Amino acid sequence: MEKGKYSARRKGTRMNKEIIICIIIFIIVLSLNFVTQKYTEEVVGEVTTLLDATREELTKEEPDFEIAVKKADEAYNKWEELDDTWALYIEHNEIEKVTTAITAAKSFSEMNNNEESVDSIDRCKYILQHIKEREQISLDNIF
């Protein structure tokens, strides 16, 4: 009889350890998700602000293309600085879409083509917003 009691107690202890390990892993995953979500929101905000400044310059009645190119360069450089970190947890095709759109906006600004540049800026902002929404914890993203 003693042997049976010991075996049942040992089995219960192992199960408690497994539950505790699962809870710890769950907490770590949630914590990392929270950190990456905050970082994603920060990056999207910074790049979007720079893109908005570029768009504002390009949509003026008399756009100054030199200023627009400088602002587009700032947005591009900021993106280049941050996209390596994003590559750790964001799908690479999404990063490529943003890189393509922001490069197009910069190139069109340099060619003094404000309509195409504004279109590229809007596309880039849309993709960034889409990524931000995908990374948020919500029931739609979980299921």
Coordinates of N, CA, C and O in Angstrom, one line a residue:
M1 N 0.8 -1.2 0.0 CA 0.0 0.0 0.0 C 0.9 1.3 0.0 O 0.5 2.2 -0.6
E2 N 1.9 1.2 0.7 CA 2.8 2.4 0.8 C 3.3 2.8 -0.6 O 3.4 3.9 -0.9
K3 N 3.6 1.8 -1.4 CA 4.2 2.0 -2.7 C 3.1 2.8 -3.6 O 3.5 3.7 -4.3
G4 N 1.9 2.5 -3.5 CA 0.8 3.1 -4.3 C 0.7 4.6 -3.9 O 0.5 5.5 -4.7
K5 N 0.7 4.9 -2.6 CA 0.6 6.2 -2.1 C 1.7 7.1 -2.6 O 1.6 8.2 -3.0
Y6 N 2.9 6.6 -2.5 CA 4.1 7.3 -2.9 C 4.1 7.6 -4.4 O 4.4 8.7 -4.9
S7 N 3.6 6.6 -5.2 CA 3.5 6.8 -6.6 C 2.5 7.9 -7.0 O 2.7 8.7 -7.8
A8 N 1.4 7.9 -6.3 CA 0.3 8.9 -6.6 C 0.8 10.3 -6.2 O 0.5 11.2 -6.9
R9 N 1.5 10.4 -5.1 CA 2.0 11.7 -4.6 C 3.0 12.2 -5.6 O 3.1 13.3 -5.9
R10 N 3.9 11.3 -6.1 CA 4.9 11.7 -7.0 C 4.3 12.1 -8.3 O 4.8 13.1 -8.9
K11 N 3.3 11.5 -8.8 CA 2.6 11.8 -10.0 C 2.0 13.2 -9.9 O 2.0 14.0 -10.8
G12 N 1.4 13.5 -8.7 CA 0.7 14.8 -8.5 C 1.8 15.9 -8.5 O 1.5 17.0 -9.0
T13 N 2.9 15.7 -7.9 CA 4.0 16.7 -7.8 C 4.5 17.0 -9.2 O 4.7 18.1 -9.6
R14 N 4.7 15.9 -10.1 CA 5.1 16.2 -11.4 C 4.1 17.0 -12.2 O 4.5 17.9 -13.0
M15 N 2.9 16.7 -12.0 CA 1.8 17.5 -12.7 C 1.8 18.9 -12.2 O 1.6 19.8 -13.1
N16 N 2.0 19.2 -11.0 CA 2.1 20.6 -10.5 C 3.3 21.3 -11.1 O 3.2 22.5 -11.5
K17 N 4.4 20.6 -11.3 CA 5.6 21.2 -11.9 C 5.3 21.6 -13.3 O 5.7 22.6 -13.8
E18 N 4.6 20.7 -14.0 CA 4.3 20.9 -15.4 C 3.3 22.1 -15.6 O 3.5 22.9 -16.5
I19 N 2.4 22.2 -14.7 CA 1.4 23.4 -14.7 C 2.2 24.7 -14.4 O 2.0 25.7 -15.1
I20 N 3.1 24.7 -13.5 CA 3.9 25.9 -13.1 C 4.7 26.3 -14.3 O 4.8 27.4 -14.7
I21 N 5.4 25.3 -15.0 CA 6.2 25.6 -16.1 C 5.4 26.2 -17.3 O 5.8 27.1 -17.9
C22 N 4.2 25.6 -17.5 CA 3.3 26.1 -18.5 C 2.9 27.6 -18.2 O 2.8 28.4 -19.1
I23 N 2.6 27.9 -17.0 CA 2.2 29.2 -16.6 C 3.3 30.2 -16.8 O 3.1 31.3 -17.3
I24 N 4.5 29.8 -16.4 CA 5.7 30.6 -16.6 C 5.9 30.9 -18.1 O 6.2 32.0 -18.5
I25 N 5.8 29.9 -18.9 CA 6.0 30.1 -20.4 C 4.9 31.0 -20.9 O 5.2 31.9 -21.7
F26 N 3.7 30.8 -20.5 CA 2.6 31.7 -20.9 C 2.9 33.2 -20.5 O 2.7 34.1 -21.3
I27 N 3.3 33.4 -19.3 CA 3.7 34.8 -18.9 C 4.8 35.4 -19.7 O 4.8 36.5 -20.1
I28 N 5.8 34.6 -20.0 CA 6.9 35.0 -20.8 C 6.5 35.4 -22.2 O 6.8 36.5 -22.7
V29 N 5.6 34.6 -22.8 CA 5.1 34.9 -24.1 C 4.3 36.2 -24.1 O 4.4 37.0 -25.0
L30 N 3.4 36.3 -23.1 CA 2.6 37.5 -23.0 C 3.5 38.8 -22.8 O 3.2 39.8 -23.4
S31 N 4.5 38.7 -22.0 CA 5.4 39.8 -21.8 C 6.1 40.2 -23.0 O 6.2 41.4 -23.3
L32 N 6.7 39.2 -23.7 CA 7.4 39.5 -25.0 C 6.4 40.1 -26.0 O 6.8 41.0 -26.8
N33 N 5.2 39.6 -26.1 CA 4.2 40.2 -27.0 C 4.0 41.6 -26.7 O 3.8 42.5 -27.5
F34 N 3.8 41.9 -25.4 CA 3.6 43.3 -24.9 C 4.7 44.2 -25.3 O 4.5 45.3 -25.9
V35 N 6.0 43.7 -25.1 CA 7.1 44.5 -25.5 C 7.2 44.8 -27.0 O 7.4 45.9 -27.4
T36 N 7.0 43.7 -27.8 CA 7.0 43.9 -29.2 C 5.9 44.8 -29.8 O 6.1 45.5 -30.7
Q37 N 4.7 44.7 -29.1 CA 3.6 45.5 -29.5 C 3.9 47.0 -29.3 O 3.6 47.8 -30.1
K38 N 4.4 47.3 -28.1 CA 4.8 48.7 -27.8 C 5.8 49.2 -28.8 O 5.8 50.3 -29.2
Y39 N 6.8 48.4 -29.1 CA 7.9 48.8 -30.0 C 7.3 49.0 -31.4 O 7.7 50.0 -32.0
T40 N 6.4 48.1 -31.8 CA 5.8 48.3 -33.1 C 5.0 49.6 -33.2 O 5.1 50.3 -34.2
E41 N 4.2 49.9 -32.1 CA 3.5 51.1 -32.1 C 4.4 52.3 -32.2 O 4.1 53.3 -32.9
E42 N 5.5 52.3 -31.5 CA 6.5 53.4 -31.5 C 7.1 53.6 -32.9 O 7.1 54.7 -33.3
V43 N 7.5 52.5 -33.5 CA 8.1 52.6 -34.8 C 7.1 53.1 -35.8 O 7.4 54.0 -36.6
V44 N 5.9 52.6 -35.8 CA 4.8 53.0 -36.7 C 4.6 54.5 -36.5 O 4.4 55.3 -37.5
G45 N 4.5 55.0 -35.3 CA 4.3 56.4 -35.0 C 5.4 57.3 -35.5 O 5.1 58.3 -36.1
E46 N 6.6 56.9 -35.3 CA 7.8 57.7 -35.8 C 7.8 57.8 -37.3 O 7.9 58.9 -37.8
V47 N 7.7 56.7 -38.0 CA 7.8 56.7 -39.4 C 6.6 57.4 -40.0 O 6.7 58.1 -41.0
T48 N 5.4 57.2 -39.5 CA 4.2 57.8 -40.0 C 4.3 59.3 -39.8 O 3.9 60.1 -40.7
T49 N 4.8 59.8 -38.7 CA 5.0 61.2 -38.5 C 5.9 61.8 -39.6 O 5.6 62.9 -40.1
L50 N 7.0 61.1 -39.9 CA 7.9 61.6 -40.9 C 7.3 61.6 -42.3 O 7.5 62.5 -43.1
L51 N 6.5 60.5 -42.6 CA 5.8 60.4 -43.8 C 4.7 61.5 -44.0 O 4.5 62.1 -45.0
D52 N 4.1 61.8 -42.9 CA 3.0 62.9 -42.9 C 3.7 64.2 -43.2 O 3.1 65.1 -43.9
A53 N 4.9 64.5 -42.6 CA 5.6 65.7 -42.9 C 5.9 65.8 -44.4 O 5.8 66.9 -45.0
T54 N 6.4 64.7 -44.9 CA 6.7 64.7 -46.4 C 5.5 64.9 -47.2 O 5.5 65.7 -48.1
R55 N 4.4 64.3 -46.8 CA 3.1 64.4 -47.6 C 2.6 65.8 -47.5 O 2.1 66.4 -48.5
E56 N 2.7 66.4 -46.3 CA 2.3 67.8 -46.2 C 3.0 68.7 -47.1 O 2.4 69.6 -47.7
E57 N 4.3 68.5 -47.2 CA 5.1 69.4 -48.0 C 4.8 69.2 -49.5 O 4.7 70.2 -50.3
L58 N 4.5 68.0 -49.9 CA 4.2 67.7 -51.3 C 2.8 68.1 -51.7 O 2.5 68.4 -52.9
T59 N 1.9 68.3 -50.8 CA 0.5 68.6 -51.1 C 0.2 70.1 -51.0 O -0.9 70.6 -51.2
K60 N 1.3 70.9 -50.7 CA 1.1 72.3 -50.6 C 0.8 72.8 -52.0 O 1.1 72.2 -53.0
E61 N 0.3 74.0 -52.1 CA 0.0 74.6 -53.4 C 1.2 74.8 -54.2 O 1.2 74.5 -55.4
E62 N 2.3 75.2 -53.6 CA 3.6 75.3 -54.2 C 4.6 74.5 -53.5 O 5.3 75.0 -52.6
P63 N 4.7 73.2 -53.7 CA 5.6 72.3 -53.0 C 7.1 72.7 -53.2 O 7.5 73.0 -54.3
D64 N 7.8 72.6 -52.1 CA 9.3 72.8 -52.2 C 9.9 71.4 -52.2 O 9.9 70.7 -51.2
F65 N 10.3 71.0 -53.4 CA 10.7 69.6 -53.5 C 12.0 69.3 -52.8 O 12.3 68.2 -52.4
E66 N 12.9 70.3 -52.6 CA 14.1 70.1 -51.8 C 13.8 69.7 -50.4 O 14.4 68.8 -49.8
I67 N 12.8 70.4 -49.8 CA 12.4 70.1 -48.4 C 11.7 68.7 -48.4 O 11.9 67.9 -47.5
A68 N 10.9 68.5 -49.4 CA 10.2 67.2 -49.5 C 11.2 66.0 -49.6 O 11.0 65.0 -48.9
V69 N 12.2 66.2 -50.4 CA 13.3 65.2 -50.5 C 14.0 64.9 -49.2 O 14.2 63.8 -48.8
K70 N 14.3 66.0 -48.5 CA 15.0 65.9 -47.2 C 14.1 65.1 -46.2 O 14.6 64.3 -45.5
K71 N 12.8 65.5 -46.2 CA 11.9 64.8 -45.3 C 11.7 63.3 -45.7 O 11.6 62.4 -44.8
A72 N 11.6 63.1 -47.0 CA 11.5 61.7 -47.4 C 12.8 60.9 -47.1 O 12.7 59.7 -46.7
D73 N 13.9 61.6 -47.2 CA 15.2 60.9 -46.8 C 15.2 60.6 -45.3 O 15.7 59.5 -44.9
E74 N 14.7 61.5 -44.5 CA 14.6 61.3 -43.0 C 13.7 60.0 -42.8 O 14.1 59.2 -41.9
A75 N 12.6 60.0 -43.4 CA 11.7 58.8 -43.2 C 12.4 57.5 -43.7 O 12.3 56.5 -43.0
Y76 N 13.0 57.6 -44.8 CA 13.7 56.4 -45.3 C 14.8 56.0 -44.4 O 15.0 54.8 -44.1
N77 N 15.6 56.9 -43.9 CA 16.7 56.6 -43.0 C 16.2 56.0 -41.7 O 16.8 55.1 -41.1
K78 N 15.2 56.6 -41.2 CA 14.6 56.1 -40.0 C 14.1 54.6 -40.2 O 14.3 53.8 -39.3
W79 N 13.4 54.4 -41.3 CA 13.0 53.1 -41.6 C 14.1 52.1 -41.7 O 14.1 51.0 -41.1
E80 N 15.2 52.5 -42.4 CA 16.4 51.6 -42.5 C 17.0 51.3 -41.2 O 17.5 50.2 -41.0
E81 N 16.9 52.3 -40.3 CA 17.5 52.1 -38.9 C 16.7 51.1 -38.1 O 17.2 50.3 -37.3
L82 N 15.4 51.0 -38.3 CA 14.5 50.2 -37.5 C 14.1 48.9 -38.1 O 13.7 48.0 -37.4
D83 N 14.2 48.7 -39.4 CA 13.7 47.5 -40.0 C 14.4 46.3 -39.7 O 13.9 45.2 -39.7
D84 N 15.7 46.4 -39.3 CA 16.4 45.2 -38.9 C 15.9 44.6 -37.6 O 15.8 43.3 -37.5
T85 N 15.4 45.4 -36.7 CA 14.8 44.9 -35.5 C 13.5 44.3 -35.8 O 13.1 43.2 -35.2
W86 N 12.7 44.9 -36.7 CA 11.4 44.3 -37.0 C 11.5 43.0 -37.7 O 10.7 42.1 -37.5
A87 N 12.7 42.7 -38.3 CA 12.9 41.5 -39.0 C 12.9 40.3 -38.1 O 12.6 39.1 -38.5
L88 N 13.0 40.6 -36.8 CA 13.1 39.5 -35.8 C 11.7 38.9 -35.5 O 11.5 37.8 -35.2
Y89 N 10.6 39.7 -35.7 CA 9.3 39.2 -35.3 C 8.2 39.6 -36.3 O 7.0 39.2 -36.1
I90 N 8.5 40.3 -37.4 CA 7.4 40.7 -38.4 C 7.7 39.9 -39.6 O 8.9 39.6 -40.0
E91 N 6.7 39.5 -40.3 CA 6.9 38.7 -41.6 C 7.7 39.6 -42.6 O 7.5 40.8 -42.7
H92 N 8.6 38.9 -43.2 CA 9.5 39.6 -44.1 C 8.9 40.2 -45.3 O 9.3 41.3 -45.8
N93 N 7.8 39.6 -45.8 CA 7.1 40.2 -47.0 C 6.4 41.5 -46.6 O 6.3 42.4 -47.4
E94 N 6.0 41.6 -45.3 CA 5.4 42.9 -44.9 C 6.5 44.0 -44.8 O 6.2 45.1 -45.2
I95 N 7.7 43.6 -44.3 CA 8.8 44.6 -44.3 C 9.2 45.0 -45.7 O 9.4 46.2 -45.9
E96 N 9.2 44.1 -46.6 CA 9.5 44.4 -48.0 C 8.5 45.4 -48.6 O 8.9 46.3 -49.3
K97 N 7.2 45.2 -48.3 CA 6.2 46.1 -48.8 C 6.4 47.5 -48.3 O 6.3 48.5 -49.1
V98 N 6.7 47.7 -47.0 CA 7.0 49.0 -46.5 C 8.3 49.6 -47.1 O 8.3 50.7 -47.5
T99 N 9.3 48.8 -47.2 CA 10.6 49.2 -47.8 C 10.3 49.7 -49.3 O 10.8 50.7 -49.7
T100 N 9.6 48.9 -50.0 CA 9.3 49.3 -51.4 C 8.5 50.6 -51.5 O 8.8 51.5 -52.3
A101 N 7.5 50.7 -50.6 CA 6.6 51.9 -50.7 C 7.4 53.2 -50.3 O 7.3 54.2 -50.9
I102 N 8.2 53.1 -49.2 CA 9.0 54.2 -48.7 C 10.1 54.6 -49.7 O 10.4 55.8 -49.9
T103 N 10.7 53.6 -50.4 CA 11.7 53.9 -51.4 C 11.1 54.5 -52.6 O 11.6 55.5 -53.2
A104 N 9.9 54.1 -53.0 CA 9.2 54.7 -54.1 C 8.8 56.2 -53.8 O 9.0 57.1 -54.6
A105 N 8.4 56.4 -52.5 CA 8.0 57.8 -52.1 C 9.3 58.7 -52.2 O 9.2 59.8 -52.7
K106 N 10.4 58.2 -51.8 CA 11.6 58.9 -51.8 C 12.1 59.2 -53.3 O 12.4 60.3 -53.6
S107 N 12.0 58.2 -54.1 CA 12.4 58.3 -55.5 C 11.5 59.3 -56.3 O 11.9 60.1 -57.0
F108 N 10.2 59.2 -56.1 CA 9.2 60.1 -56.7 C 9.4 61.5 -56.2 O 9.2 62.5 -57.0
S109 N 9.8 61.7 -55.0 CA 10.0 63.0 -54.5 C 11.3 63.6 -55.2 O 11.3 64.8 -55.5
E110 N 12.3 62.8 -55.4 CA 13.5 63.3 -56.0 C 13.2 63.6 -57.5 O 13.9 64.5 -58.1
M111 N 12.2 63.0 -58.1 CA 11.9 63.2 -59.5 C 10.8 64.3 -59.6 O 10.3 64.6 -60.7
N112 N 10.5 65.0 -58.5 CA 9.5 66.0 -58.4 C 8.1 65.6 -58.9 O 7.3 66.4 -59.5
N113 N 7.8 64.3 -58.7 CA 6.5 63.8 -59.0 C 5.7 63.6 -57.7 O 5.7 62.6 -57.1
N114 N 5.0 64.7 -57.4 CA 4.3 64.7 -56.1 C 3.1 63.8 -56.0 O 2.8 63.2 -55.0
E115 N 2.4 63.6 -57.1 CA 1.3 62.7 -57.1 C 1.6 61.3 -56.8 O 1.0 60.6 -55.9
E116 N 2.6 60.8 -57.5 CA 3.1 59.4 -57.2 C 3.7 59.3 -55.9 O 3.6 58.2 -55.2
S117 N 4.4 60.3 -55.4 CA 5.1 60.2 -54.1 C 4.0 60.2 -53.0 O 4.1 59.4 -52.1
V118 N 3.0 61.0 -53.1 CA 1.9 61.0 -52.2 C 1.2 59.7 -52.2 O 0.9 59.1 -51.1
D119 N 1.0 59.1 -53.3 CA 0.4 57.8 -53.4 C 1.2 56.7 -52.7 O 0.7 55.9 -52.0
S120 N 2.5 56.8 -52.9 CA 3.4 55.8 -52.2 C 3.5 56.0 -50.7 O 3.5 55.1 -49.9
I121 N 3.4 57.3 -50.3 CA 3.3 57.6 -48.9 C 2.1 57.0 -48.2 O 2.1 56.4 -47.2
D122 N 0.9 57.2 -48.9 CA -0.3 56.7 -48.4 C -0.3 55.2 -48.4 O -0.8 54.6 -47.4
R123 N 0.3 54.5 -49.4 CA 0.4 53.1 -49.4 C 1.3 52.6 -48.2 O 0.9 51.6 -47.5
C124 N 2.4 53.3 -48.0 CA 3.3 52.9 -46.9 C 2.6 53.1 -45.5 O 2.7 52.2 -44.7
K125 N 1.9 54.2 -45.3 CA 1.2 54.4 -44.1 C 0.1 53.3 -43.9 O -0.1 52.8 -42.8
Y126 N -0.6 52.9 -44.9 CA -1.6 51.9 -44.8 C -1.0 50.5 -44.4 O -1.5 49.8 -43.5
I127 N 0.2 50.2 -45.0 CA 0.8 48.9 -44.7 C 1.3 49.0 -43.2 O 1.2 48.0 -42.5
L128 N 1.9 50.1 -42.8 CA 2.4 50.2 -41.4 C 1.2 50.0 -40.4 O 1.3 49.4 -39.4
Q129 N 0.1 50.7 -40.8 CA -1.1 50.5 -39.9 C -1.6 49.1 -39.9 O -2.0 48.6 -38.8
H130 N -1.6 48.4 -41.0 CA -2.0 47.0 -41.1 C -1.1 46.2 -40.2 O -1.6 45.3 -39.5
I131 N 0.2 46.4 -40.3 CA 1.2 45.6 -39.4 C 0.9 45.9 -38.0 O 0.9 44.9 -37.2
K132 N 0.7 47.1 -37.6 CA 0.4 47.5 -36.2 C -0.9 46.7 -35.7 O -0.9 46.2 -34.6
E133 N -1.9 46.7 -36.5 CA -3.1 46.0 -36.1 C -3.0 44.5 -36.0 O -3.5 43.9 -35.1
R134 N -2.2 44.0 -36.9 CA -1.9 42.5 -36.9 C -1.1 42.1 -35.6 O -1.3 41.0 -35.2
E135 N -0.3 43.0 -35.1 CA 0.5 42.6 -34.0 C -0.2 42.8 -32.6 O 0.4 42.4 -31.6
Q136 N -1.3 43.4 -32.6 CA -2.0 43.7 -31.4 C -2.7 42.4 -30.9 O -3.1 41.5 -31.7
I137 N -2.8 42.2 -29.6 CA -3.5 41.1 -29.0 C -5.0 41.4 -29.1 O -5.5 42.3 -28.5
S138 N -5.7 40.6 -29.8 CA -7.1 40.7 -29.9 C -7.7 39.3 -30.2 O -7.0 38.4 -30.6
L139 N -9.0 39.2 -30.0 CA -9.6 37.9 -30.2 C -9.5 37.5 -31.7 O -9.3 36.3 -32.0
D140 N -9.6 38.4 -32.6 CA -9.5 38.2 -34.0 C -8.2 37.6 -34.4 O -8.0 36.7 -35.2
N141 N -7.1 38.1 -33.7 CA -5.8 37.7 -34.0 C -5.4 36.4 -33.4 O -4.6 35.6 -33.8
I142 N -6.1 36.1 -32.3 CA -5.8 34.8 -31.6 C -6.5 33.6 -32.3 O -6.0 32.6 -32.5
F143 N -7.8 33.9 -32.7 CA -8.5 32.8 -33.3 C -8.6 33.1 -34.8 O -8.8 32.8 -35.7

